[in-house]
Short mmCIF file of C-alpha atoms and ligand atoms in Angstrom, two decimals:
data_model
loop_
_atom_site.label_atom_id
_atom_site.label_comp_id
_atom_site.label_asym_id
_atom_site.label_seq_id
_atom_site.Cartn_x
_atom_site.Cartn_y
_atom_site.Cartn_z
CA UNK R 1 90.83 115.76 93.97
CA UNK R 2 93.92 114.32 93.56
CA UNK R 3 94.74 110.51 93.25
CA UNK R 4 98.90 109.02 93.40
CA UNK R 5 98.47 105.32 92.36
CA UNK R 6 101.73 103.15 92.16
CA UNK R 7 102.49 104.44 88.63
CA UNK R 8 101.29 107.99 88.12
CA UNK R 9 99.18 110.52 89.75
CA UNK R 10 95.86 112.13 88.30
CA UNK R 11 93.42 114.70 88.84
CA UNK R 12 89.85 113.41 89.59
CA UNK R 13 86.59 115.26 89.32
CA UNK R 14 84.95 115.31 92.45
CA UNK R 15 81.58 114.16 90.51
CA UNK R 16 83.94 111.21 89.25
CA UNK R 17 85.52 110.57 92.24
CA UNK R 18 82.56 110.55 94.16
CA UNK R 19 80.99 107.93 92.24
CA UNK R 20 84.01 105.69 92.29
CA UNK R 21 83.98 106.12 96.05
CA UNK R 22 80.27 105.05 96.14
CA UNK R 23 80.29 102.07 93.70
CA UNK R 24 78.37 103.89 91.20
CA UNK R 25 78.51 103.71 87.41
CA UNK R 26 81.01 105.55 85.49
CA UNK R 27 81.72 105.27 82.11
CA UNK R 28 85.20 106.90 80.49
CA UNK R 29 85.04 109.01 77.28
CA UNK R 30 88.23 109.64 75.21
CA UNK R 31 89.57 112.97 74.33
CA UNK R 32 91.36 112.06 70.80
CA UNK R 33 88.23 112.36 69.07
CA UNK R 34 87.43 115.86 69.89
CA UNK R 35 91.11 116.83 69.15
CA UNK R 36 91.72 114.91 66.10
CA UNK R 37 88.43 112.95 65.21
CA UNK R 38 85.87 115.49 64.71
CA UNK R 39 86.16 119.33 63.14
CA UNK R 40 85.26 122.12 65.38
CA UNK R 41 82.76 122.94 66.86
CA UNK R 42 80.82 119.51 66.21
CA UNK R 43 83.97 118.28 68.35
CA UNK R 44 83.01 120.32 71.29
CA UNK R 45 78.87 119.81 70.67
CA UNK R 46 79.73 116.10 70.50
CA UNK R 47 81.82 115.71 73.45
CA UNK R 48 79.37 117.18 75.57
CA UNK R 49 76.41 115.40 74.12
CA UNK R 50 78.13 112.45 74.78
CA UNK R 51 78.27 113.06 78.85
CA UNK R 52 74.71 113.85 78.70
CA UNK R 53 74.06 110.79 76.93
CA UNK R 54 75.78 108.85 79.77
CA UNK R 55 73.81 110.60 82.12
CA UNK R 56 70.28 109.56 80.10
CA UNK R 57 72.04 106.29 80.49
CA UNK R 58 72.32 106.27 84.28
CA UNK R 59 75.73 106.82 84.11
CA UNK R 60 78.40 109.52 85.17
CA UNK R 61 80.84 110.05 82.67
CA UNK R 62 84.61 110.80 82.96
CA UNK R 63 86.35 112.21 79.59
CA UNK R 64 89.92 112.00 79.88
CA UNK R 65 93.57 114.02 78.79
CA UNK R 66 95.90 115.45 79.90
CA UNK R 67 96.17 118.89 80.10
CA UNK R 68 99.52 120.30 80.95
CA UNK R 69 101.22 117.48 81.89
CA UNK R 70 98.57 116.28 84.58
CA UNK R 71 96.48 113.71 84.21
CA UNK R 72 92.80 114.34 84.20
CA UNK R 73 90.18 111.86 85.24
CA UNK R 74 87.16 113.55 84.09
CA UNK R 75 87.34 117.20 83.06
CA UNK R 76 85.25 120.21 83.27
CA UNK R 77 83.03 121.88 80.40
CA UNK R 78 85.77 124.75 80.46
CA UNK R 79 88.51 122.28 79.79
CA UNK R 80 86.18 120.51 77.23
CA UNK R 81 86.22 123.47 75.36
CA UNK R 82 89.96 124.13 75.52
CA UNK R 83 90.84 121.00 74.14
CA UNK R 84 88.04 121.24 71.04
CA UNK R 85 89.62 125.05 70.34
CA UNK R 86 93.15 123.81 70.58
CA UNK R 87 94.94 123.48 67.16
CA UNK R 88 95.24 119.87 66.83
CA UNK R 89 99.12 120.50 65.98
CA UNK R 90 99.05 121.82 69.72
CA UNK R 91 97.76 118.73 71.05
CA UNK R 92 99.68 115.17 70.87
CA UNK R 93 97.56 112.15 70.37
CA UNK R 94 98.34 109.94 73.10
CA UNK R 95 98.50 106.31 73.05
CA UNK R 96 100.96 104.02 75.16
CA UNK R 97 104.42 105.26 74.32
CA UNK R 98 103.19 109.33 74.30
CA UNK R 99 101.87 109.01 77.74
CA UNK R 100 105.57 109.61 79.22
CA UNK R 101 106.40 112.18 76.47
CA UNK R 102 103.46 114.89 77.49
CA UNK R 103 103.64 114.64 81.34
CA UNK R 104 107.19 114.91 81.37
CA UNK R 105 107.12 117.91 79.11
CA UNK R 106 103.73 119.60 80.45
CA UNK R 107 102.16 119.34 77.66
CA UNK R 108 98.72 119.04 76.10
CA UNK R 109 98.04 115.36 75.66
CA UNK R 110 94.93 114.06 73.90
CA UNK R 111 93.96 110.37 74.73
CA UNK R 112 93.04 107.41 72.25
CA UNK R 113 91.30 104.26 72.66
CA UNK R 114 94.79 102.87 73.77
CA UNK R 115 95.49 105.75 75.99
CA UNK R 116 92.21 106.04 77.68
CA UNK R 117 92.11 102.45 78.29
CA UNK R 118 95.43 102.85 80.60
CA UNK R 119 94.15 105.59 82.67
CA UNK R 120 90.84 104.58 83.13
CA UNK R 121 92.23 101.47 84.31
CA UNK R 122 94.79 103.42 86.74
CA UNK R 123 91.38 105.31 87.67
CA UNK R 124 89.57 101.96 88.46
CA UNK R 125 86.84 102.34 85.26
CA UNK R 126 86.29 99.60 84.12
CA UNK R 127 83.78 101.15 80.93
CA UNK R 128 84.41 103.14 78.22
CA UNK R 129 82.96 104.06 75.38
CA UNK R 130 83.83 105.59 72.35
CA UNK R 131 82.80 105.47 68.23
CA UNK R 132 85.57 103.23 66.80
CA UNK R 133 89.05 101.91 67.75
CA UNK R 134 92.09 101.53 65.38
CA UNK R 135 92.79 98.47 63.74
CA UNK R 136 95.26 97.26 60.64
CA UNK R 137 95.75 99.65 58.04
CA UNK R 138 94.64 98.93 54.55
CA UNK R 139 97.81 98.19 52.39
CA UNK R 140 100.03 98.79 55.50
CA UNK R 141 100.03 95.53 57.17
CA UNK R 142 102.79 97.10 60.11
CA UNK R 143 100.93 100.05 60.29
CA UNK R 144 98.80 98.30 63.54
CA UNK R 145 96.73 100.84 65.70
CA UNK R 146 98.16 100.61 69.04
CA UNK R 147 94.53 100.34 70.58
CA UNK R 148 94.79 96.18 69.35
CA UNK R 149 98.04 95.56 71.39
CA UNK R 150 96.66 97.68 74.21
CA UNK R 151 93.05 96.07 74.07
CA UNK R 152 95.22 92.86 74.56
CA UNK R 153 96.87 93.89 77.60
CA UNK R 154 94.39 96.67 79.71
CA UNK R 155 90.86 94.80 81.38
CA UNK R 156 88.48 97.62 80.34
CA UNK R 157 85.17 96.92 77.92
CA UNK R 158 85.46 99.33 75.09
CA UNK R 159 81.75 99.91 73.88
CA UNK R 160 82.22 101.08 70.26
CA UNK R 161 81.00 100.83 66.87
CA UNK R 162 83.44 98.12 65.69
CA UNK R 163 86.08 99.76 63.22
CA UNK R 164 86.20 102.32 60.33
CA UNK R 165 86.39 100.23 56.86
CA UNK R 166 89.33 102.49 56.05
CA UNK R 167 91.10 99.61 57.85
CA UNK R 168 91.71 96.24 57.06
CA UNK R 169 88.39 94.69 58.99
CA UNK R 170 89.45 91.12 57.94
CA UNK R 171 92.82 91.55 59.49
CA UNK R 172 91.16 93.55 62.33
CA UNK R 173 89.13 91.34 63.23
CA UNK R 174 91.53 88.28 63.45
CA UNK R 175 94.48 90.33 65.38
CA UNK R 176 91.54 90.75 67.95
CA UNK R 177 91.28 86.96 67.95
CA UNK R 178 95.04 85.88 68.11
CA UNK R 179 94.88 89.05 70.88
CA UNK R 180 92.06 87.04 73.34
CA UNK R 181 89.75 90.23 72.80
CA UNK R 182 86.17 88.76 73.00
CA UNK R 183 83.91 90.51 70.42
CA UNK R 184 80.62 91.09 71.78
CA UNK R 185 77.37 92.02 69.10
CA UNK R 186 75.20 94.39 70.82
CA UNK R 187 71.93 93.33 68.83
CA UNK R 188 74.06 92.20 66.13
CA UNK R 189 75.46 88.94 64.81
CA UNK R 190 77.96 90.94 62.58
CA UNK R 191 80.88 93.22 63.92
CA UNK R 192 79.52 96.28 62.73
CA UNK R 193 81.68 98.72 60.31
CA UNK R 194 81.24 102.07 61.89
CA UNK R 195 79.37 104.23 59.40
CA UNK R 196 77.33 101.05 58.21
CA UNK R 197 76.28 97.85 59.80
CA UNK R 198 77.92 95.22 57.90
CA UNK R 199 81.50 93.84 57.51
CA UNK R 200 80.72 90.57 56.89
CA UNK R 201 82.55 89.51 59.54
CA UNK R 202 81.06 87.51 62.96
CA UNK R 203 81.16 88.34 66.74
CA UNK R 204 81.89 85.83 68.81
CA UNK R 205 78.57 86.17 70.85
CA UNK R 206 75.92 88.26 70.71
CA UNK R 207 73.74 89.66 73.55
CA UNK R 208 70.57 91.86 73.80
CA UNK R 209 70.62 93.46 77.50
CA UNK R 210 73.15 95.03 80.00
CA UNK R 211 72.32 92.63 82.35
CA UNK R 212 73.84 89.92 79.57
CA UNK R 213 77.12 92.36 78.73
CA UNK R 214 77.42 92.60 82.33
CA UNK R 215 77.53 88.80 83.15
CA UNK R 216 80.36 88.71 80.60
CA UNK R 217 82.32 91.38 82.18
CA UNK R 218 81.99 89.46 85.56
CA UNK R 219 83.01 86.15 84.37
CA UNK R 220 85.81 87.97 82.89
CA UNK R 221 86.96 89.57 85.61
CA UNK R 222 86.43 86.48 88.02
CA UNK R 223 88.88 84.66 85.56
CA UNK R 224 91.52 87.43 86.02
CA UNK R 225 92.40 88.07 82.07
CA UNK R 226 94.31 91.23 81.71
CA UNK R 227 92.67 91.20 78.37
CA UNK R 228 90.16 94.06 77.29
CA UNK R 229 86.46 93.25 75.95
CA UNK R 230 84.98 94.65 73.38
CA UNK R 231 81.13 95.51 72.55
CA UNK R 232 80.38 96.65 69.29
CA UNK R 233 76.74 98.62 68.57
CA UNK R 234 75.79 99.76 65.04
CA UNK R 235 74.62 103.16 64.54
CA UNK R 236 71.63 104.01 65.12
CA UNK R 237 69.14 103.14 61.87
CA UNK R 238 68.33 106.60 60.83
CA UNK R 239 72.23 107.80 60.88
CA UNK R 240 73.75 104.62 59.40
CA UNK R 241 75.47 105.12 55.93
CA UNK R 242 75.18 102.67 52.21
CA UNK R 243 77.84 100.16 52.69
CA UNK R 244 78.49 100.18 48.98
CA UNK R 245 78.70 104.49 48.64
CA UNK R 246 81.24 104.49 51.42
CA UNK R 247 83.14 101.71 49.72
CA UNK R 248 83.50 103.60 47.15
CA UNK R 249 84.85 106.80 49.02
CA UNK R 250 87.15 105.05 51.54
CA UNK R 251 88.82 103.56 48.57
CA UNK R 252 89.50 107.43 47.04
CA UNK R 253 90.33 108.47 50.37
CA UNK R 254 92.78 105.76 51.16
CA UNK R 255 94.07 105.96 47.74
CA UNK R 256 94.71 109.99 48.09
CA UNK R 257 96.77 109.27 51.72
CA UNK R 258 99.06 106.44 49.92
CA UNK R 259 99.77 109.11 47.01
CA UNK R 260 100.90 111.76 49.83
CA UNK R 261 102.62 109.62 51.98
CA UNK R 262 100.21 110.39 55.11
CA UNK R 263 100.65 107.06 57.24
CA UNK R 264 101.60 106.51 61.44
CA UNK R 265 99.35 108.53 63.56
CA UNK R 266 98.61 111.02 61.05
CA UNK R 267 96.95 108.34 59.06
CA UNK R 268 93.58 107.74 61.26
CA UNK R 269 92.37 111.90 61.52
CA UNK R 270 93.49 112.47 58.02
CA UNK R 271 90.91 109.91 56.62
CA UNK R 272 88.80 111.30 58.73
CA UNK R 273 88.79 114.37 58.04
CA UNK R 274 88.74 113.54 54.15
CA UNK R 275 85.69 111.17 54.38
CA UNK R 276 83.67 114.21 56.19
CA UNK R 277 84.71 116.11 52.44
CA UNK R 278 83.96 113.38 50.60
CA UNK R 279 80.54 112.66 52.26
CA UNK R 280 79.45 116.07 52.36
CA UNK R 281 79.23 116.32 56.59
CA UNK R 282 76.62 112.78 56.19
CA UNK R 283 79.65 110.72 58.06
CA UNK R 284 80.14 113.45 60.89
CA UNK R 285 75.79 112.67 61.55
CA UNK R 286 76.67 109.24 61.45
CA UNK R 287 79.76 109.75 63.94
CA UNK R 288 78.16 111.96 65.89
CA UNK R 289 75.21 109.94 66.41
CA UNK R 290 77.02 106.47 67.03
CA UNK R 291 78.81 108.26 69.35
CA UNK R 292 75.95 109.70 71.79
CA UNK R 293 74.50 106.20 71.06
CA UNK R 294 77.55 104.21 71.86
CA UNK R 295 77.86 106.70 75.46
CA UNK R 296 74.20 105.75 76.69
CA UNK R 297 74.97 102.13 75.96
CA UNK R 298 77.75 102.08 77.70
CA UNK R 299 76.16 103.58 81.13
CA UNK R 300 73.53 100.83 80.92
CA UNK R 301 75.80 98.75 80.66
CA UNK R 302 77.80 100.28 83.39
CA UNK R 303 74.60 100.25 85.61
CA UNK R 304 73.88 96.39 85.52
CA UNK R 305 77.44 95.85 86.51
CA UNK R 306 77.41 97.59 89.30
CA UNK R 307 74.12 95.82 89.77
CA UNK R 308 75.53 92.65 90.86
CA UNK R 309 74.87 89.12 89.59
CA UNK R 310 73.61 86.50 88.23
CA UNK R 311 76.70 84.40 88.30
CA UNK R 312 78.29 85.18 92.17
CA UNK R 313 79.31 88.70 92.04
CA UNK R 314 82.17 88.68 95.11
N1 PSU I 1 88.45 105.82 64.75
C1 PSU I 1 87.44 106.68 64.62
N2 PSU I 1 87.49 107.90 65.20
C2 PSU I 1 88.57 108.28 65.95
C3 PSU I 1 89.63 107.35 66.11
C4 PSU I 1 89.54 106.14 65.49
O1 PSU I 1 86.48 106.34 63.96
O2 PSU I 1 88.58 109.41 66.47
C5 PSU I 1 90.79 107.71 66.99
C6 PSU I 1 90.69 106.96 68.33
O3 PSU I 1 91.21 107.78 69.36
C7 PSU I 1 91.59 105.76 68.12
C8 PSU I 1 92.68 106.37 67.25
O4 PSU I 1 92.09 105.22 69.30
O5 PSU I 1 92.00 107.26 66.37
C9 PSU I 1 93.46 105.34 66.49
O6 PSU I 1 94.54 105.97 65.87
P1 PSU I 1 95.80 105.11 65.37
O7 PSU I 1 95.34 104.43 64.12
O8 PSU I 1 96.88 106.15 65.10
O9 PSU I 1 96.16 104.17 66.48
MN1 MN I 2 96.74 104.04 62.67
#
């Protein structure tokens, strides 16, 4: 199905569309983890255990790219596995400012946090979940992910894990502030570091249920901020990682990227890639894991918003 909204046009998965149509849940994936995030084939096992987590979560999910310059709102498992075989050289990482570049040159377009967040907003999603959004890079203080600026600007709840400690959390954490992002703890009290639960740094609230997320999300949208929201879960016990071991290993890894001169958007998947080295595969469990986690989260979440209301739903 296809959809022309003032700005763009995109393809829509019946499944997807179908649910929009009917005021069902739906909960938007992001495609720049399977192209640049995670090695093959975990990318391609993860992406679609991910879906079927939204499912188990009540949920129908809609991963989204773009795949020769169209715009896809939900793909198929055939596309799925194009993107996870595609040589990630083949594929641009798309936030904000790449979103013109790949339709207008048919290209193969994978999206970030930033970049999902736009289209699932053009799509009418108002969910999405992923494992962890950019932030401030450690020793770079102008090398900002462009997922903060967008997070500040796009009214979508990002369900996530909080952000990799190859960042700067401290400075993270307060561009989210000056930003108006509210930072929800899922069962936490602490904005949780990705691979481990503690960053020592607070959320601004934390809530135990959906049906509390949800009231959030509705107050939010009843005030009309064009700001995003964001939910952060730990991973789940068995798959979290020592705080103090991964320390020590982000600090090689970031240490190894400053000595080649790897920074911009080749930064975040080469410290990726290099932790999954470093850790022996026990990160890609953990990101793996979070992930599916974060995705059946998210559709609960999804479900007691389209629930209605504790506070006058309109
Ligand atoms: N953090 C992760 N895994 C990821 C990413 C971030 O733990 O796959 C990806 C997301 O798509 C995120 C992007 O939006 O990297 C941020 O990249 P940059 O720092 O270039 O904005
Ligand atoms: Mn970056």
């Amino acid at each position: 199905m296809s959809k022309t909204n003032p700005k763009f046009s995109f393809v829509i998965l019946p499944e997807v569309a179908a649910a929009l149509n009917n005021k069902q849940p739906v909960v938007a994936l992001e495609s720049t983890v399977i192209t640049h995030g995670l090695p093959y084939p975990a990318n391609m096992e993860t992406a679609v255990a991910m879906e079927t987590a939204v499912r188990e979560g009540g949920a129908i999910p809609a991963t989204i790219a773009i795949i020769q310059g169209r715009i896809h709102i939900g793909l198929t498992a055939d596309q799925i596995e194009y993107l996870a075989t595609r040589s990630r050289d083949n594929v641009r990482k798309c936030s904000r400012r790449d979103l013109p570049l790949v339709v207008a040159r048919q290209g193969d377009g994978a999206t970030t946090v930033a970049g999902t967040m736009i289209l699932a907003h053009a799509a009418d999603i108002t969910l999405f979940a992923t494992g962890g959004i950019g932030g401030v890079h450690r020793g770079h203080p102008f090398d900002v992910s462009a997922d903060l600026a967008e997070l500040s600007r796009t009214p979508v709840t990002v369900v996530c894990s909080g952000a990799k400690s190859i960042l700067d959390l401290p400075a993270t954490r307060e561009l989210l502030e000056t930003h108006g992002v509210p930072v929800i703890g899922y069962g936490t009290d602490e904005m949780p570091a990705f691979y481990t639960w503690h960053s020592g740094l607070p959320v601004d609230l934390r809530l135990d249920t959906p049906t509390a997320v949800a009231a959030v999300m509705r107050a939010h949208r009843q005030l009309a901020l064009q700001s995003g929201i964001l939910i952060t879960v730990p991973a789940p016990a068995a798959a979290a990682l020592d705080s103090a071991e991964m320390e020590t290993i982000i600090t090689q890894a970031t240490q190894e990227a400053d000595a080649q001169g790897i920074h911009g958007a080749t930064a975040t998947p080469w410290l990726l890639s290099r932790l999954v080295e470093l850790t022996n595969g026990r990160s890609l469990q953990t990101n793996t894991a979070l992930l599916r986690n974060n995705g059946y989260v998210a559709a609960q979440i999804a479900t007691a918003y389209s629930q209605g209301s504790e506070i006058g739903d309109q």
